[in-house]
Amino acid sequence: MLMHMRKRSVPGLGERIIALRKSRGLSQQVLATRAGISIPRLRDAERFGAATTETLTLLAQALATDVDSLLGRKGGA
C-alpha cells in the first residue's frame, strides 16, 4: 500500500528545530545524518517549517524529543 506523504507548513516549527539542534551542538549535516534524511529536507523544515509526518518523526528521534514538542503542542523538549 502506497501512502501519500504531504508536506505541511507549521508555524514556529523551523525555529524549534534550529533551537534544539543548536542546543545539542549539532550541525545541519550531523542532524540530517542522524535522522537519516537529506540536508535539503532538513533545510525545508528549518527554513519553511515544511515537513512530512515521517520527517517530523525522524527529526524528533534524532533530537531526543517527541513530535508534539516539535509542533509546539507541549512545553518541554
Short mmCIF file of N, CA, C and O in Angstrom, two decimals:
data_model
loop_
_atom_site.label_atom_id
_atom_site.label_comp_id
_atom_site.label_asym_id
_atom_site.label_seq_id
_atom_site.Cartn_x
_atom_site.Cartn_y
_atom_site.Cartn_z
N MET A 1 0.84 -1.18 0.00
CA MET A 1 0.00 0.00 0.00
C MET A 1 0.89 1.25 0.00
O MET A 1 1.77 1.41 0.83
N LEU A 2 0.65 2.14 -0.93
CA LEU A 2 1.44 3.35 -1.06
C LEU A 2 0.76 4.48 -0.31
O LEU A 2 -0.41 4.76 -0.52
N MET A 3 1.50 5.13 0.59
CA MET A 3 0.94 6.24 1.36
C MET A 3 1.37 7.56 0.75
O MET A 3 2.52 7.72 0.38
N HIS A 4 0.44 8.47 0.62
CA HIS A 4 0.76 9.80 0.12
C HIS A 4 1.30 10.63 1.27
O HIS A 4 0.65 10.79 2.28
N MET A 5 2.53 11.14 1.10
CA MET A 5 3.14 11.97 2.13
C MET A 5 3.03 13.42 1.70
O MET A 5 3.59 13.79 0.67
N ARG A 6 2.33 14.20 2.45
CA ARG A 6 2.14 15.60 2.12
C ARG A 6 2.88 16.47 3.13
O ARG A 6 2.77 16.26 4.33
N LYS A 7 3.62 17.43 2.60
CA LYS A 7 4.30 18.37 3.48
C LYS A 7 3.30 19.39 3.97
O LYS A 7 2.48 19.88 3.21
N ARG A 8 3.38 19.69 5.24
CA ARG A 8 2.57 20.76 5.81
C ARG A 8 3.51 21.78 6.42
O ARG A 8 4.52 21.43 7.01
N SER A 9 3.14 23.03 6.29
CA SER A 9 3.93 24.09 6.90
C SER A 9 3.34 24.39 8.28
O SER A 9 2.14 24.62 8.42
N VAL A 10 4.20 24.35 9.29
CA VAL A 10 3.76 24.54 10.67
C VAL A 10 4.45 25.78 11.24
O VAL A 10 5.68 25.81 11.32
N PRO A 11 3.68 26.79 11.64
CA PRO A 11 4.29 28.00 12.20
C PRO A 11 5.18 27.68 13.40
O PRO A 11 4.79 26.93 14.30
N GLY A 12 6.40 28.21 13.40
CA GLY A 12 7.32 28.03 14.51
C GLY A 12 8.12 26.75 14.48
O GLY A 12 9.05 26.58 15.27
N LEU A 13 7.78 25.83 13.58
CA LEU A 13 8.48 24.54 13.54
C LEU A 13 9.96 24.73 13.26
O LEU A 13 10.80 24.16 13.95
N GLY A 14 10.28 25.51 12.25
CA GLY A 14 11.68 25.71 11.89
C GLY A 14 12.50 26.26 13.04
O GLY A 14 13.61 25.79 13.31
N GLU A 15 11.94 27.25 13.72
CA GLU A 15 12.65 27.85 14.85
C GLU A 15 12.89 26.84 15.97
O GLU A 15 13.95 26.83 16.59
N ARG A 16 11.90 25.98 16.22
CA ARG A 16 12.06 24.96 17.27
C ARG A 16 13.14 23.95 16.89
O ARG A 16 13.95 23.56 17.71
N ILE A 17 13.15 23.53 15.62
CA ILE A 17 14.17 22.57 15.17
C ILE A 17 15.56 23.18 15.29
O ILE A 17 16.49 22.56 15.82
N ILE A 18 15.70 24.43 14.82
CA ILE A 18 17.00 25.10 14.90
C ILE A 18 17.46 25.24 16.35
O ILE A 18 18.62 24.95 16.68
N ALA A 19 16.56 25.66 17.22
CA ALA A 19 16.92 25.84 18.63
C ALA A 19 17.37 24.53 19.26
O ALA A 19 18.38 24.48 19.98
N LEU A 20 16.63 23.45 18.99
CA LEU A 20 17.02 22.14 19.55
C LEU A 20 18.34 21.66 18.96
O LEU A 20 19.20 21.16 19.69
N ARG A 21 18.50 21.82 17.66
CA ARG A 21 19.74 21.40 17.01
C ARG A 21 20.93 22.13 17.60
O ARG A 21 21.94 21.52 17.98
N LYS A 22 20.82 23.44 17.73
CA LYS A 22 21.92 24.24 18.28
C LYS A 22 22.17 23.94 19.76
O LYS A 22 23.31 23.89 20.20
N SER A 23 21.10 23.73 20.52
CA SER A 23 21.27 23.44 21.95
C SER A 23 21.98 22.11 22.17
O SER A 23 22.59 21.90 23.21
N ARG A 24 21.90 21.24 21.18
CA ARG A 24 22.58 19.95 21.28
C ARG A 24 23.94 19.98 20.57
O ARG A 24 24.61 18.95 20.46
N GLY A 25 24.32 21.14 20.05
CA GLY A 25 25.63 21.30 19.41
C GLY A 25 25.76 20.56 18.09
O GLY A 25 26.85 20.12 17.74
N LEU A 26 24.65 20.44 17.36
CA LEU A 26 24.67 19.69 16.10
C LEU A 26 24.66 20.61 14.90
O LEU A 26 23.95 21.61 14.88
N SER A 27 25.42 20.25 13.88
CA SER A 27 25.35 20.96 12.60
C SER A 27 24.17 20.38 11.81
O SER A 27 23.63 19.32 12.16
N GLN A 28 23.81 21.06 10.73
CA GLN A 28 22.75 20.51 9.87
C GLN A 28 23.17 19.16 9.32
O GLN A 28 22.36 18.24 9.26
N GLN A 29 24.44 19.03 8.93
CA GLN A 29 24.93 17.76 8.38
C GLN A 29 24.79 16.63 9.38
O GLN A 29 24.31 15.55 9.04
N VAL A 30 25.20 16.87 10.62
CA VAL A 30 25.14 15.82 11.64
C VAL A 30 23.68 15.45 11.93
O VAL A 30 23.35 14.27 12.00
N LEU A 31 22.81 16.44 12.09
CA LEU A 31 21.41 16.14 12.37
C LEU A 31 20.77 15.38 11.22
O LEU A 31 20.06 14.40 11.44
N ALA A 32 21.01 15.82 9.99
CA ALA A 32 20.44 15.14 8.83
C ALA A 32 20.91 13.69 8.79
O ALA A 32 20.10 12.78 8.55
N THR A 33 22.19 13.47 9.05
CA THR A 33 22.73 12.11 9.05
C THR A 33 22.09 11.26 10.14
O THR A 33 21.66 10.13 9.90
N ARG A 34 22.01 11.81 11.36
CA ARG A 34 21.39 11.06 12.47
C ARG A 34 19.93 10.75 12.20
O ARG A 34 19.44 9.70 12.61
N ALA A 35 19.24 11.67 11.54
CA ALA A 35 17.81 11.47 11.26
C ALA A 35 17.60 10.60 10.02
O ALA A 35 16.49 10.12 9.79
N GLY A 36 18.64 10.42 9.23
CA GLY A 36 18.50 9.62 8.00
C GLY A 36 17.76 10.37 6.91
O GLY A 36 17.05 9.74 6.11
N ILE A 37 17.92 11.69 6.88
CA ILE A 37 17.27 12.50 5.86
C ILE A 37 18.32 13.33 5.13
O ILE A 37 19.44 13.46 5.60
N SER A 38 17.93 13.89 3.99
CA SER A 38 18.87 14.72 3.24
C SER A 38 18.95 16.11 3.86
O SER A 38 18.04 16.56 4.56
N ILE A 39 20.05 16.80 3.57
CA ILE A 39 20.20 18.17 4.06
C ILE A 39 19.11 19.08 3.47
O ILE A 39 18.53 19.88 4.21
N PRO A 40 18.78 18.97 2.17
CA PRO A 40 17.69 19.81 1.65
C PRO A 40 16.36 19.58 2.38
O PRO A 40 15.60 20.52 2.61
N ARG A 41 16.10 18.36 2.77
CA ARG A 41 14.88 18.05 3.52
C ARG A 41 14.91 18.74 4.89
O ARG A 41 13.90 19.29 5.33
N LEU A 42 16.07 18.70 5.55
CA LEU A 42 16.22 19.38 6.84
C LEU A 42 16.08 20.88 6.65
O LEU A 42 15.41 21.56 7.44
N ARG A 43 16.71 21.42 5.62
CA ARG A 43 16.63 22.87 5.37
C ARG A 43 15.19 23.32 5.12
O ARG A 43 14.79 24.39 5.57
N ASP A 44 14.41 22.52 4.41
CA ASP A 44 12.99 22.85 4.20
C ASP A 44 12.27 22.95 5.54
O ASP A 44 11.48 23.86 5.76
N ALA A 45 12.56 22.00 6.41
CA ALA A 45 11.92 22.00 7.72
C ALA A 45 12.34 23.22 8.53
O ALA A 45 11.51 23.88 9.17
N GLU A 46 13.63 23.55 8.49
CA GLU A 46 14.13 24.68 9.27
C GLU A 46 13.71 26.03 8.68
O GLU A 46 13.31 26.93 9.41
N ARG A 47 13.80 26.16 7.40
CA ARG A 47 13.52 27.46 6.76
C ARG A 47 12.03 27.76 6.62
O ARG A 47 11.60 28.90 6.79
N PHE A 48 11.27 26.75 6.24
CA PHE A 48 9.87 26.98 5.90
C PHE A 48 8.89 26.30 6.85
O PHE A 48 7.68 26.44 6.69
N GLY A 49 9.39 25.53 7.81
CA GLY A 49 8.51 24.80 8.71
C GLY A 49 7.72 23.75 7.95
O GLY A 49 6.62 23.38 8.35
N ALA A 50 8.29 23.27 6.84
CA ALA A 50 7.60 22.30 5.97
C ALA A 50 8.20 20.92 6.15
O ALA A 50 9.40 20.73 5.93
N ALA A 51 7.37 19.98 6.57
CA ALA A 51 7.86 18.62 6.80
C ALA A 51 6.70 17.63 6.74
O ALA A 51 5.58 17.95 7.11
N THR A 52 7.02 16.43 6.29
CA THR A 52 6.04 15.34 6.32
C THR A 52 6.02 14.76 7.73
O THR A 52 6.92 15.02 8.55
N THR A 53 5.04 13.95 8.00
CA THR A 53 4.95 13.27 9.29
C THR A 53 6.19 12.40 9.50
O THR A 53 6.75 12.34 10.59
N GLU A 54 6.64 11.75 8.43
CA GLU A 54 7.84 10.91 8.52
C GLU A 54 9.06 11.74 8.91
O GLU A 54 9.83 11.35 9.79
N THR A 55 9.23 12.89 8.27
CA THR A 55 10.37 13.76 8.59
C THR A 55 10.31 14.23 10.03
O THR A 55 11.32 14.23 10.74
N LEU A 56 9.12 14.63 10.48
CA LEU A 56 8.96 15.07 11.88
C LEU A 56 9.34 13.96 12.84
O LEU A 56 10.02 14.20 13.84
N THR A 57 8.91 12.76 12.56
CA THR A 57 9.22 11.62 13.43
C THR A 57 10.72 11.35 13.48
O THR A 57 11.29 11.17 14.56
N LEU A 58 11.37 11.36 12.32
CA LEU A 58 12.81 11.12 12.26
C LEU A 58 13.59 12.22 12.97
O LEU A 58 14.55 11.93 13.70
N LEU A 59 13.19 13.47 12.78
CA LEU A 59 13.87 14.57 13.45
C LEU A 59 13.67 14.51 14.96
O LEU A 59 14.61 14.74 15.73
N ALA A 60 12.46 14.21 15.39
CA ALA A 60 12.19 14.11 16.83
C ALA A 60 13.08 13.04 17.46
O ALA A 60 13.68 13.27 18.52
N GLN A 61 13.19 11.90 16.82
CA GLN A 61 14.04 10.83 17.34
C GLN A 61 15.50 11.27 17.41
O GLN A 61 16.19 11.05 18.41
N ALA A 62 15.98 11.92 16.35
CA ALA A 62 17.39 12.34 16.29
C ALA A 62 17.69 13.45 17.30
O ALA A 62 18.83 13.58 17.76
N LEU A 63 16.67 14.23 17.65
CA LEU A 63 16.84 15.32 18.61
C LEU A 63 16.46 14.91 20.04
O LEU A 63 16.45 15.74 20.94
N ALA A 64 16.13 13.64 20.23
CA ALA A 64 15.75 13.11 21.54
C ALA A 64 14.58 13.88 22.14
O ALA A 64 14.61 14.28 23.31
N THR A 65 13.56 14.08 21.33
CA THR A 65 12.34 14.73 21.79
C THR A 65 11.16 14.01 21.16
O THR A 65 11.30 12.88 20.70
N ASP A 66 10.00 14.62 21.16
CA ASP A 66 8.85 14.00 20.52
C ASP A 66 8.22 14.96 19.53
O ASP A 66 8.50 16.16 19.53
N VAL A 67 7.38 14.43 18.68
CA VAL A 67 6.74 15.22 17.63
C VAL A 67 5.89 16.34 18.21
O VAL A 67 5.90 17.47 17.71
N ASP A 68 5.18 16.08 19.29
CA ASP A 68 4.35 17.12 19.91
C ASP A 68 5.19 18.33 20.33
O ASP A 68 4.76 19.48 20.16
N SER A 69 6.37 18.10 20.85
CA SER A 69 7.25 19.21 21.23
C SER A 69 7.72 19.98 20.00
O SER A 69 7.76 21.20 20.00
N LEU A 70 8.07 19.26 18.93
CA LEU A 70 8.48 19.94 17.70
C LEU A 70 7.36 20.80 17.15
O LEU A 70 7.60 21.88 16.62
N LEU A 71 6.13 20.32 17.29
CA LEU A 71 4.98 21.06 16.77
C LEU A 71 4.52 22.17 17.72
O LEU A 71 3.62 22.91 17.39
N GLY A 72 5.14 22.25 18.89
CA GLY A 72 4.78 23.28 19.84
C GLY A 72 3.51 22.98 20.60
O GLY A 72 2.86 23.87 21.16
N ARG A 73 3.15 21.70 20.68
CA ARG A 73 1.93 21.30 21.37
C ARG A 73 2.11 21.14 22.87
O ARG A 73 1.15 21.00 23.60
N LYS A 74 3.36 21.06 23.30
CA LYS A 74 3.64 20.98 24.74
C LYS A 74 4.96 21.66 25.02
O LYS A 74 5.78 21.84 24.12
N GLY A 75 5.18 22.00 26.25
CA GLY A 75 6.30 22.85 26.64
C GLY A 75 7.69 22.27 26.49
O GLY A 75 8.53 22.86 25.85
N GLY A 76 7.99 21.13 27.08
CA GLY A 76 9.37 20.67 27.18
C GLY A 76 9.85 19.91 25.98
O GLY A 76 9.10 19.39 25.18
N ALA A 77 11.17 19.88 25.83
CA ALA A 77 11.78 19.11 24.75
C ALA A 77 12.79 18.14 25.30
O ALA A 77 13.36 18.28 26.29
#
